[in-house]
PDB file of C-alpha atoms in Angstrom:
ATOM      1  CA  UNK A 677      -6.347 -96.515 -24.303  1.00 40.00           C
ATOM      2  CA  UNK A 678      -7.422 -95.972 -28.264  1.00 41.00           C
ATOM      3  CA  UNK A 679      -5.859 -93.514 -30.604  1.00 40.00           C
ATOM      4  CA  UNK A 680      -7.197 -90.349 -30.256  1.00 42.00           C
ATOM      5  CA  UNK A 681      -7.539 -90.566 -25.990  1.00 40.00           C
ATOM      6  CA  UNK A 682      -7.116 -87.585 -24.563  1.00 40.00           C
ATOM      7  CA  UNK A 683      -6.888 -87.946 -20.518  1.00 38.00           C
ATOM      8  CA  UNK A 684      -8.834 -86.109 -18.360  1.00 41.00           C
ATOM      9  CA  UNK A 685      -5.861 -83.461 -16.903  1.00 41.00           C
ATOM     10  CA  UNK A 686      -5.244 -82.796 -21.079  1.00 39.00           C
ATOM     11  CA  UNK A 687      -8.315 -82.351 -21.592  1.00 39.00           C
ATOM     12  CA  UNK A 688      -8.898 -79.582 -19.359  1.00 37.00           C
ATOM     13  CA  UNK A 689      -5.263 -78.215 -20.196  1.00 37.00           C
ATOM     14  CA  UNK A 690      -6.180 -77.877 -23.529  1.00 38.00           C
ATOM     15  CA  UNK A 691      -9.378 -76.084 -22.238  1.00 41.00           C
ATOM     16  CA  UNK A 692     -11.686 -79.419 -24.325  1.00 40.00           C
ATOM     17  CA  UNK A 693     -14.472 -81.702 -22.414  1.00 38.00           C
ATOM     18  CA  UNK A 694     -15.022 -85.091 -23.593  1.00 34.00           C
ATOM     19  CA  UNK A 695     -18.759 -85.507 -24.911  1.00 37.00           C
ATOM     20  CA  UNK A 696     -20.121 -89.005 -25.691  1.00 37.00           C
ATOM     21  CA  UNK A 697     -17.224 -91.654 -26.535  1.00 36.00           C
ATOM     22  CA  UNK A 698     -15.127 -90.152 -29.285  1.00 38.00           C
ATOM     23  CA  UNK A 699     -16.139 -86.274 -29.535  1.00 42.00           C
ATOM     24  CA  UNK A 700     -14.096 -83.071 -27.743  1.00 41.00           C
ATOM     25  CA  UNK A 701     -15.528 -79.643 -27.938  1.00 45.00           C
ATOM     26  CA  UNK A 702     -13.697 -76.504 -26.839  1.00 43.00           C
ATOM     27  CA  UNK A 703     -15.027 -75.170 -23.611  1.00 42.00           C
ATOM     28  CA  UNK A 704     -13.649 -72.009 -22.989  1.00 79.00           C
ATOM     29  CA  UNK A 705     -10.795 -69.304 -23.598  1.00 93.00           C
ATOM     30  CA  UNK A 706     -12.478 -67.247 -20.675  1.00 88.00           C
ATOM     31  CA  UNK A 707      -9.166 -67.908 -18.851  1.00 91.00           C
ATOM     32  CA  UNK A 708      -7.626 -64.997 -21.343  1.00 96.00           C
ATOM     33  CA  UNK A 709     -10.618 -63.001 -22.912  1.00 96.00           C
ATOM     34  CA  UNK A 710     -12.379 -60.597 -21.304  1.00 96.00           C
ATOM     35  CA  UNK A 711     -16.032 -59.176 -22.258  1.00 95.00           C
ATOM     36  CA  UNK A 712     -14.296 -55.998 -22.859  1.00 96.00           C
ATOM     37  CA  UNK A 713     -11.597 -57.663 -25.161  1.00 98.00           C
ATOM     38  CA  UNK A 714     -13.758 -58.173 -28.059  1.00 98.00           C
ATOM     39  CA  UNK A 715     -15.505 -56.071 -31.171  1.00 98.00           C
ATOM     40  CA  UNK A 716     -17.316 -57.266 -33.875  1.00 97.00           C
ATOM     41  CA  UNK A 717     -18.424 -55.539 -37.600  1.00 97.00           C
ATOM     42  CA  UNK A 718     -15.110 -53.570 -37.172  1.00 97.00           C
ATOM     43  CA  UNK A 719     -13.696 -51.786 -40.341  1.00 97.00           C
ATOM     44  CA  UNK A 720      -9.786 -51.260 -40.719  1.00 98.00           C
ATOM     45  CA  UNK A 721      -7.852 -50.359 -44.078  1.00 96.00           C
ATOM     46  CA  UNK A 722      -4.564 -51.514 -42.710  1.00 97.00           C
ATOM     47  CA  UNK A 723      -2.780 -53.517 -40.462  1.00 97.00           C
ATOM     48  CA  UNK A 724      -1.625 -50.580 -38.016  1.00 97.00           C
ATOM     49  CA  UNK A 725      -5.073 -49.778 -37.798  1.00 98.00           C
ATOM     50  CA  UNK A 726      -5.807 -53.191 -36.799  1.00 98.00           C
ATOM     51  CA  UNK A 727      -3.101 -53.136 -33.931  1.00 98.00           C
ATOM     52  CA  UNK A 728      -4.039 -49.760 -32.632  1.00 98.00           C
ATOM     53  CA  UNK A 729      -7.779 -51.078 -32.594  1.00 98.00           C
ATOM     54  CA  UNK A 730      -6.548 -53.839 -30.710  1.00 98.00           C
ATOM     55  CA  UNK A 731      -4.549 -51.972 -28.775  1.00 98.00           C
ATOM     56  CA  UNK A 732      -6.984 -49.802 -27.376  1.00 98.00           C
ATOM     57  CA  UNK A 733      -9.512 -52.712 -26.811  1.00 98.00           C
ATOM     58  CA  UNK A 734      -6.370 -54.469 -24.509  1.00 98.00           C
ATOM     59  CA  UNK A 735      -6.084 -50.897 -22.901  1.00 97.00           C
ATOM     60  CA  UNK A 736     -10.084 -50.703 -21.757  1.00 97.00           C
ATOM     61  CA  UNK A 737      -9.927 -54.412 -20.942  1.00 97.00           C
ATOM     62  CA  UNK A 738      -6.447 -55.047 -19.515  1.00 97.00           C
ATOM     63  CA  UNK A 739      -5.382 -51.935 -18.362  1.00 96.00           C
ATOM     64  CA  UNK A 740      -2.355 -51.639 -20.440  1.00 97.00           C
ATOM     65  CA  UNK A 741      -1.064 -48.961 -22.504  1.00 97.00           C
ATOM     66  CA  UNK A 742      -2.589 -49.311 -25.675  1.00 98.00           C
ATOM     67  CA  UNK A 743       0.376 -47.476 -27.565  1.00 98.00           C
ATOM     68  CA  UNK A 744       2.906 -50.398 -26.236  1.00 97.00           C
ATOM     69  CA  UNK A 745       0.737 -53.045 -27.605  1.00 98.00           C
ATOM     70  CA  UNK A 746      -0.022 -51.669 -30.900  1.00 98.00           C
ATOM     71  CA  UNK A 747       4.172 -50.942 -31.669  1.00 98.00           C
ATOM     72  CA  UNK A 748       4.778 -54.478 -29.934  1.00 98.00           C
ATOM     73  CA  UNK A 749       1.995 -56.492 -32.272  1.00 98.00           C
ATOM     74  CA  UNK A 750       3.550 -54.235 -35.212  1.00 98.00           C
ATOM     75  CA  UNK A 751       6.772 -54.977 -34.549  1.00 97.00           C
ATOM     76  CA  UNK A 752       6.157 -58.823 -34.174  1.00 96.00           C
ATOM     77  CA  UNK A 753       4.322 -58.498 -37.366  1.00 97.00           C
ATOM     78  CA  UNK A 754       7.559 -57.190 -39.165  1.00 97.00           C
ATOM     79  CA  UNK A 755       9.132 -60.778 -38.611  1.00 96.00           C
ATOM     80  CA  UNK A 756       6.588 -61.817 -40.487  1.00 95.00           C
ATOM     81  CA  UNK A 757       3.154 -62.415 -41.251  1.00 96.00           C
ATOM     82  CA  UNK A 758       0.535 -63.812 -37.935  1.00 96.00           C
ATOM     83  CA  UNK A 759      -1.913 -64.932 -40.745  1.00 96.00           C
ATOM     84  CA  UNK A 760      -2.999 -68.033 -40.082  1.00 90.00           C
ATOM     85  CA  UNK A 761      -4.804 -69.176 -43.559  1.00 95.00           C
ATOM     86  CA  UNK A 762      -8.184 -69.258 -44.222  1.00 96.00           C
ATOM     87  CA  UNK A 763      -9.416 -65.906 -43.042  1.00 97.00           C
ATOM     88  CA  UNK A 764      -7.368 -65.993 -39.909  1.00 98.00           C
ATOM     89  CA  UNK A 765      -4.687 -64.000 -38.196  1.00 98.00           C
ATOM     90  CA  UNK A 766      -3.433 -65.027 -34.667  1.00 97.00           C
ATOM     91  CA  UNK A 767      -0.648 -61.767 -33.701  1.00 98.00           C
ATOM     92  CA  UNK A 768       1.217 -62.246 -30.657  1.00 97.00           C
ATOM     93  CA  UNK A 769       3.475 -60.412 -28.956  1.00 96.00           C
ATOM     94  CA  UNK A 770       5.476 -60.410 -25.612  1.00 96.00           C
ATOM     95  CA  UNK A 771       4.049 -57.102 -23.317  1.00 96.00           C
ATOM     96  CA  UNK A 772       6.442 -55.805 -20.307  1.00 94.00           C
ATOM     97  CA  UNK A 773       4.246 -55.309 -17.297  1.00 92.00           C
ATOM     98  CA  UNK A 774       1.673 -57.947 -18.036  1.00 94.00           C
ATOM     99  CA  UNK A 775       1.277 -60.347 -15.120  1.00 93.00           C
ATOM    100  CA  UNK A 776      -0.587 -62.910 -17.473  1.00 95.00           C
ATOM    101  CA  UNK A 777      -1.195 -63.842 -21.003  1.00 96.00           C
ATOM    102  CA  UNK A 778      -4.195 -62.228 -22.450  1.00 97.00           C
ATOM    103  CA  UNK A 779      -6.215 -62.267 -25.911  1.00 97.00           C
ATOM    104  CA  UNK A 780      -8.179 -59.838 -28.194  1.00 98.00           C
ATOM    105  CA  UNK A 781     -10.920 -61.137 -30.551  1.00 98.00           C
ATOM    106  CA  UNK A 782     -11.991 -59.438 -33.679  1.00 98.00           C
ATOM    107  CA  UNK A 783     -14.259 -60.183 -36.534  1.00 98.00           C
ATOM    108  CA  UNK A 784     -13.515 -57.658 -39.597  1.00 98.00           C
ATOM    109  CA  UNK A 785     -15.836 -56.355 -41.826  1.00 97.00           C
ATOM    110  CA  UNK A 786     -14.608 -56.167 -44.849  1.00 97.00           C
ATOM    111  CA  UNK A 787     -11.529 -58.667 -44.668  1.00 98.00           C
ATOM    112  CA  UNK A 788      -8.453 -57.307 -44.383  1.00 97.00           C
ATOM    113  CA  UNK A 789      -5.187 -58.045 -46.771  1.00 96.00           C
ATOM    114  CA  UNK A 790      -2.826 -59.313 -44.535  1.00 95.00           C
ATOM    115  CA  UNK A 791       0.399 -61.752 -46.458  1.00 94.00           C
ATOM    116  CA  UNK A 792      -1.669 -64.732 -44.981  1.00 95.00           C
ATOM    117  CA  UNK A 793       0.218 -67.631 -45.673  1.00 93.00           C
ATOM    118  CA  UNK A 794      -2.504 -68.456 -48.374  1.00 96.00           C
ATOM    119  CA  UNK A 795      -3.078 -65.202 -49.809  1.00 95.00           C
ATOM    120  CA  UNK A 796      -6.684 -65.271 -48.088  1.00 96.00           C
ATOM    121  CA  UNK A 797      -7.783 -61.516 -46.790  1.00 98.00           C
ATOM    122  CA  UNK A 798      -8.213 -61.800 -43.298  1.00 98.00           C
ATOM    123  CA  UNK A 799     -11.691 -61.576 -41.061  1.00 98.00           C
ATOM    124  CA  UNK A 800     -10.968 -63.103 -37.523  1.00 98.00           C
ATOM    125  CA  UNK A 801      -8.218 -61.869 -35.655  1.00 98.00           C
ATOM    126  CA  UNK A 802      -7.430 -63.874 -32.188  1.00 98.00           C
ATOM    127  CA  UNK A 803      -4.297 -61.559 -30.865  1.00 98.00           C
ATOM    128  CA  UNK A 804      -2.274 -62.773 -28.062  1.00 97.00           C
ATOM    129  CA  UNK A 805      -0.650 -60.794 -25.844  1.00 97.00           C
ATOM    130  CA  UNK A 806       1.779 -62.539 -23.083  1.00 96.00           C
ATOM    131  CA  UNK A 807       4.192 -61.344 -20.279  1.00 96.00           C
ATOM    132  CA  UNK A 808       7.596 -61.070 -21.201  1.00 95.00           C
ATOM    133  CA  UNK A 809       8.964 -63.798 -19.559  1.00 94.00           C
ATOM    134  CA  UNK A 810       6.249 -66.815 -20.680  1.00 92.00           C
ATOM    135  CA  UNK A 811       8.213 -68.986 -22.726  1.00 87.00           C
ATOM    136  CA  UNK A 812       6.115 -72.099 -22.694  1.00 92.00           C
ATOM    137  CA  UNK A 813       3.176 -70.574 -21.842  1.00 91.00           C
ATOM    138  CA  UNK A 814       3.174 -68.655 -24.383  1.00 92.00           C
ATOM    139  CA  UNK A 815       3.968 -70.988 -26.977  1.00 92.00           C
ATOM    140  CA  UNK A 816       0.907 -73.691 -25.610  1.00 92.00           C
ATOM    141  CA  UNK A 817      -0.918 -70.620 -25.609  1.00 92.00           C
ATOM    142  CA  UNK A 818      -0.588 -70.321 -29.101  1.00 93.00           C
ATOM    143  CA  UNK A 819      -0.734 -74.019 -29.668  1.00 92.00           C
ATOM    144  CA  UNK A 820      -3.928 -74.046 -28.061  1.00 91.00           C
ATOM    145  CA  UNK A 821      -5.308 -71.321 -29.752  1.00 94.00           C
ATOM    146  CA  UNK A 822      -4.149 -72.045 -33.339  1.00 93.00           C
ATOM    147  CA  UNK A 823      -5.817 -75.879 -32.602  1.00 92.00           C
ATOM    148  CA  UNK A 824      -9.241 -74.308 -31.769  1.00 93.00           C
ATOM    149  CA  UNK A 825      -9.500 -72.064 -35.480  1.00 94.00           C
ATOM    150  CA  UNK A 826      -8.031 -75.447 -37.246  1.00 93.00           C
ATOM    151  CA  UNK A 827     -11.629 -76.309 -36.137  1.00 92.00           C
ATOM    152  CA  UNK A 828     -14.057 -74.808 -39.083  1.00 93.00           C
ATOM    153  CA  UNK A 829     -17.034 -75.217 -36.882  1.00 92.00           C
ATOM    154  CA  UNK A 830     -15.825 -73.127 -34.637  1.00 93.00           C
ATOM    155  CA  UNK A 831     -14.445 -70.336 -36.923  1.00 95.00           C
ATOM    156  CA  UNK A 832     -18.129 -70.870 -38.607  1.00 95.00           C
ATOM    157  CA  UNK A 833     -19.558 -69.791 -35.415  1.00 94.00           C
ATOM    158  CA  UNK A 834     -17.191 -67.147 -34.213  1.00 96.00           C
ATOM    159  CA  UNK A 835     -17.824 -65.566 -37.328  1.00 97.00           C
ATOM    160  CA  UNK A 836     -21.617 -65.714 -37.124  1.00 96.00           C
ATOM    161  CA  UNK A 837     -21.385 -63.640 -34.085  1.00 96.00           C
ATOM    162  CA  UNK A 838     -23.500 -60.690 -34.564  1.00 95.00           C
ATOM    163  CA  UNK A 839     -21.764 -58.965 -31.218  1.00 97.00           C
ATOM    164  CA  UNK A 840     -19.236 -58.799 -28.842  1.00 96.00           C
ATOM    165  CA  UNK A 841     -21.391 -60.453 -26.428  1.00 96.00           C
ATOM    166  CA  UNK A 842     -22.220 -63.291 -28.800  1.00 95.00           C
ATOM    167  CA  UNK A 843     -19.016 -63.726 -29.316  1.00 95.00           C
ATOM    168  CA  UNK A 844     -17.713 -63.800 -25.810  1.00 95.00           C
ATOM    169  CA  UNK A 845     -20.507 -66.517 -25.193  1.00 93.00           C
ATOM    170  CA  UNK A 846     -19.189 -68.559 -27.836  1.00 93.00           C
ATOM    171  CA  UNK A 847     -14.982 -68.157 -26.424  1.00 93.00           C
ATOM    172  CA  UNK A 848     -16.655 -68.709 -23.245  1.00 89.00           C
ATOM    173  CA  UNK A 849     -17.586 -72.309 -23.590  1.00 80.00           C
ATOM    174  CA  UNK A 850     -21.888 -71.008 -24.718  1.00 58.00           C
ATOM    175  CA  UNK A 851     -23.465 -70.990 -27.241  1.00 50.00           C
ATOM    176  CA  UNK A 852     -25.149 -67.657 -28.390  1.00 48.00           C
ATOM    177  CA  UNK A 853     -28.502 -66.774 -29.487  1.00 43.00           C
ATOM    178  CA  UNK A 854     -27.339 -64.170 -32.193  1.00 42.00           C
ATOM    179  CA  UNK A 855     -24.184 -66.373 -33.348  1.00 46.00           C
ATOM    180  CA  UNK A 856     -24.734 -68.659 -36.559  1.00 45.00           C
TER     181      UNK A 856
END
């Protein structure tokens, strides 16, 4: 095996299909994203504004209570900035009651100051929300996610989403018609 092999199992762990001798896509983050999970062209002046958006989108989507997720993302923000560099925030945060982990996908509009770790206002958000007791999970979670918007094809795309529906085609493993 070369450099660079990824074996099939890890390659479907890490949610990528091989494609011609030496090329891996993403396929999918369908596992953790729901239609409902997702908003696009959305307008914030803050970060709590942000949470509680998210918050209520996890809430529709998840079932969860939307007030829980918005003091747990802003409380996990206090430890520190989630902002990723380049544009990108990934917040995470541990929810009691949730049977499995979960994400919420935004695209801002304007970007959003956010203590990035590069000083970059932020546009995509990619929040993570896992039970309480995931460990691991969570962390390849977040591995897995954080490895996918390293990608700048893919952030290209996800950010030339025009809707949520575009955009759950695109973190669904499709392409869409209305996404750049």
């Amino acid at each position: 095996m070369g450099p660079g092999f990824i074996s099939p199992g890890n390659a479907r762990f890490w949610g990528m299909a091989r494609l011609g001798c030496s090329r891996l896509v993403m396929v999918h983050f369908n596992d953790i994203v729901a239609p409902d999970a997702l908003a696009t062209g959305l307008s914030v002046n803050g970060k709590k504004p942000l949470f509680q958006k998210i918050a209520q989108l996890a809430a529709a989507a998840y079932g969860l209570n939307a007030e829980m997720v918005a003091d747990a993302l802003s409380e996990r923000e206090r430890l520190g900035s989630t902002g990723f560099g380049g544009g990108i925030a990934i917040p995470h945060a541990k929810i009691a009651g949730l049977q499995k982990m979960r994400a919420v996908v935004v695209l801002l509009r304007p970007a959003l100051a956010f203590d990035a770790v590069d000083d970059a206002p932020v546009d995509v958000v990619f929040a993570l929300l896992s039970p309480v007791d995931s460990g691991a999970e969570h962390l390849k979670t977040l591995a897995r996610v954080s490895r996918y918007l390293r990608e700048d094809a893919h952030v290209a795309r996800l950010r030339g989403a025009k809707s949520a529906e575009a955009l759950h085609a695109l973190l669904a493993g499709g392409e869409a018609r209305d996404a750049a």
